[in-house]
């Protein structure tokens, strides 16, 4: 097999990947483009593109079309968020170079890894490479690449390419987080409740769960879930497995909240509760709409605001005057004005009114919108209401 190599080739593949990813309009298209362009160079056999919450690094979805078989997904997410293993994403996100090889992390003793023992080894894979996609504002996703037994090991050239992709792809994915929220509709569907057993199989579902699951990306098996009666075997969305496993982790609180992105409803909340008692149910998960104000942490993170700029922006969104913002933030009025100027520059607006309109009208208002002007971070600066057709 011909080895990949050469700095010039690495630059060509990196640039081609970044261009293809930058042309994507959805998260799914983003990961499809990344996989298509990088596979000849990195030679992975199976792979997944994961999106994460930049604050908690919790799985919020992604694309799993080319990942491990659906039947193994519950165990994969159980290891990731409950049992623990080498190269967890929060740890990789803190490294100077945010990637990790399973073979390196286990010191060459692959069976030390539960992920290898239970999933990669039985499937005939020799290694796994994880790359966190992060920019200077945070981590926004990851690539998980599986290498078949008959493929050459990941070498320095492949690792250099993966490392070179982490920042530009993280930047592109951050922008997609914001763009996607701006273009999708607010949900009016009632919350859905599911009770899951020890193996994360549905025990009981409310009728509304089917509507939510059909709109979540990469639900492994298409088709409606039964509203009542016997539950047929079927996979759950990866983000649901993740929050259900995390709430069962040793030392975890009795309840956890995460979120995921749907295809048409934007960001939705996932609430999980651990159930201790008789009966088969061990976890309860509710999927429900997110209130507009709950989007603010993701929005300001995607604009690249500093912690102080986020604080000032939040107070501006509450309608507070400069003097009151200064008092609450324990800053001088001049410092508040300096922070506001930086916020205006990053969001591409000129006044507080424009800032409020840009954040709420563009990112929280329901309904489809047309193309919007771009700010310095490639993010929307539309300050009017959403345009509607018809």
PDB file of C-alpha atoms in Angstrom, residues 189-194 206 208-209 211-213 216 240 260 262 268-271 273 285-289:
ATOM      1  CA  UNK A 189     -43.790  19.963  19.686  1.00  0.00           C
ATOM      2  CA  UNK A 190     -44.603  18.791  23.212  1.00  0.00           C
ATOM      3  CA  UNK A 191     -41.725  17.241  25.180  1.00  0.00           C
ATOM      4  CA  UNK A 192     -41.026  13.539  24.730  1.00  0.00           C
ATOM      5  CA  UNK A 193     -40.254  11.143  27.605  1.00  0.00           C
ATOM      6  CA  UNK A 194     -38.437   7.814  27.341  1.00  0.00           C
ATOM      7  CA  UNK A 206     -44.582   8.876  25.105  1.00  0.00           C
ATOM      8  CA  UNK A 208     -44.267  12.570  21.020  1.00  0.00           C
ATOM      9  CA  UNK A 209     -40.868  10.827  21.107  1.00  0.00           C
ATOM     10  CA  UNK A 211     -41.588  13.176  16.220  1.00  0.00           C
ATOM     11  CA  UNK A 212     -38.455  14.267  18.038  1.00  0.00           C
ATOM     12  CA  UNK A 213     -36.364  11.256  17.023  1.00  0.00           C
ATOM     13  CA  UNK A 216     -32.601  14.214  15.281  1.00  0.00           C
ATOM     14  CA  UNK A 240     -29.387  10.511  23.936  1.00  0.00           C
ATOM     15  CA  UNK A 260     -28.501  18.436  20.586  1.00  0.00           C
ATOM     16  CA  UNK A 262     -32.214  18.764  15.202  1.00  0.00           C
ATOM     17  CA  UNK A 268     -33.230  21.154  21.820  1.00  0.00           C
ATOM     18  CA  UNK A 269     -32.660  20.217  25.451  1.00  0.00           C
ATOM     19  CA  UNK A 270     -32.028  16.693  26.778  1.00  0.00           C
ATOM     20  CA  UNK A 271     -32.716  16.112  30.484  1.00  0.00           C
ATOM     21  CA  UNK A 273     -32.482  11.342  35.487  1.00  0.00           C
ATOM     22  CA  UNK A 285     -34.679  11.104  29.344  1.00  0.00           C
ATOM     23  CA  UNK A 286     -36.850  14.026  28.266  1.00  0.00           C
ATOM     24  CA  UNK A 287     -36.323  15.859  24.974  1.00  0.00           C
ATOM     25  CA  UNK A 288     -37.945  19.283  24.801  1.00  0.00           C
ATOM     26  CA  UNK A 289     -37.651  22.720  23.190  1.00  0.00           C
TER      27      UNK A 289
END
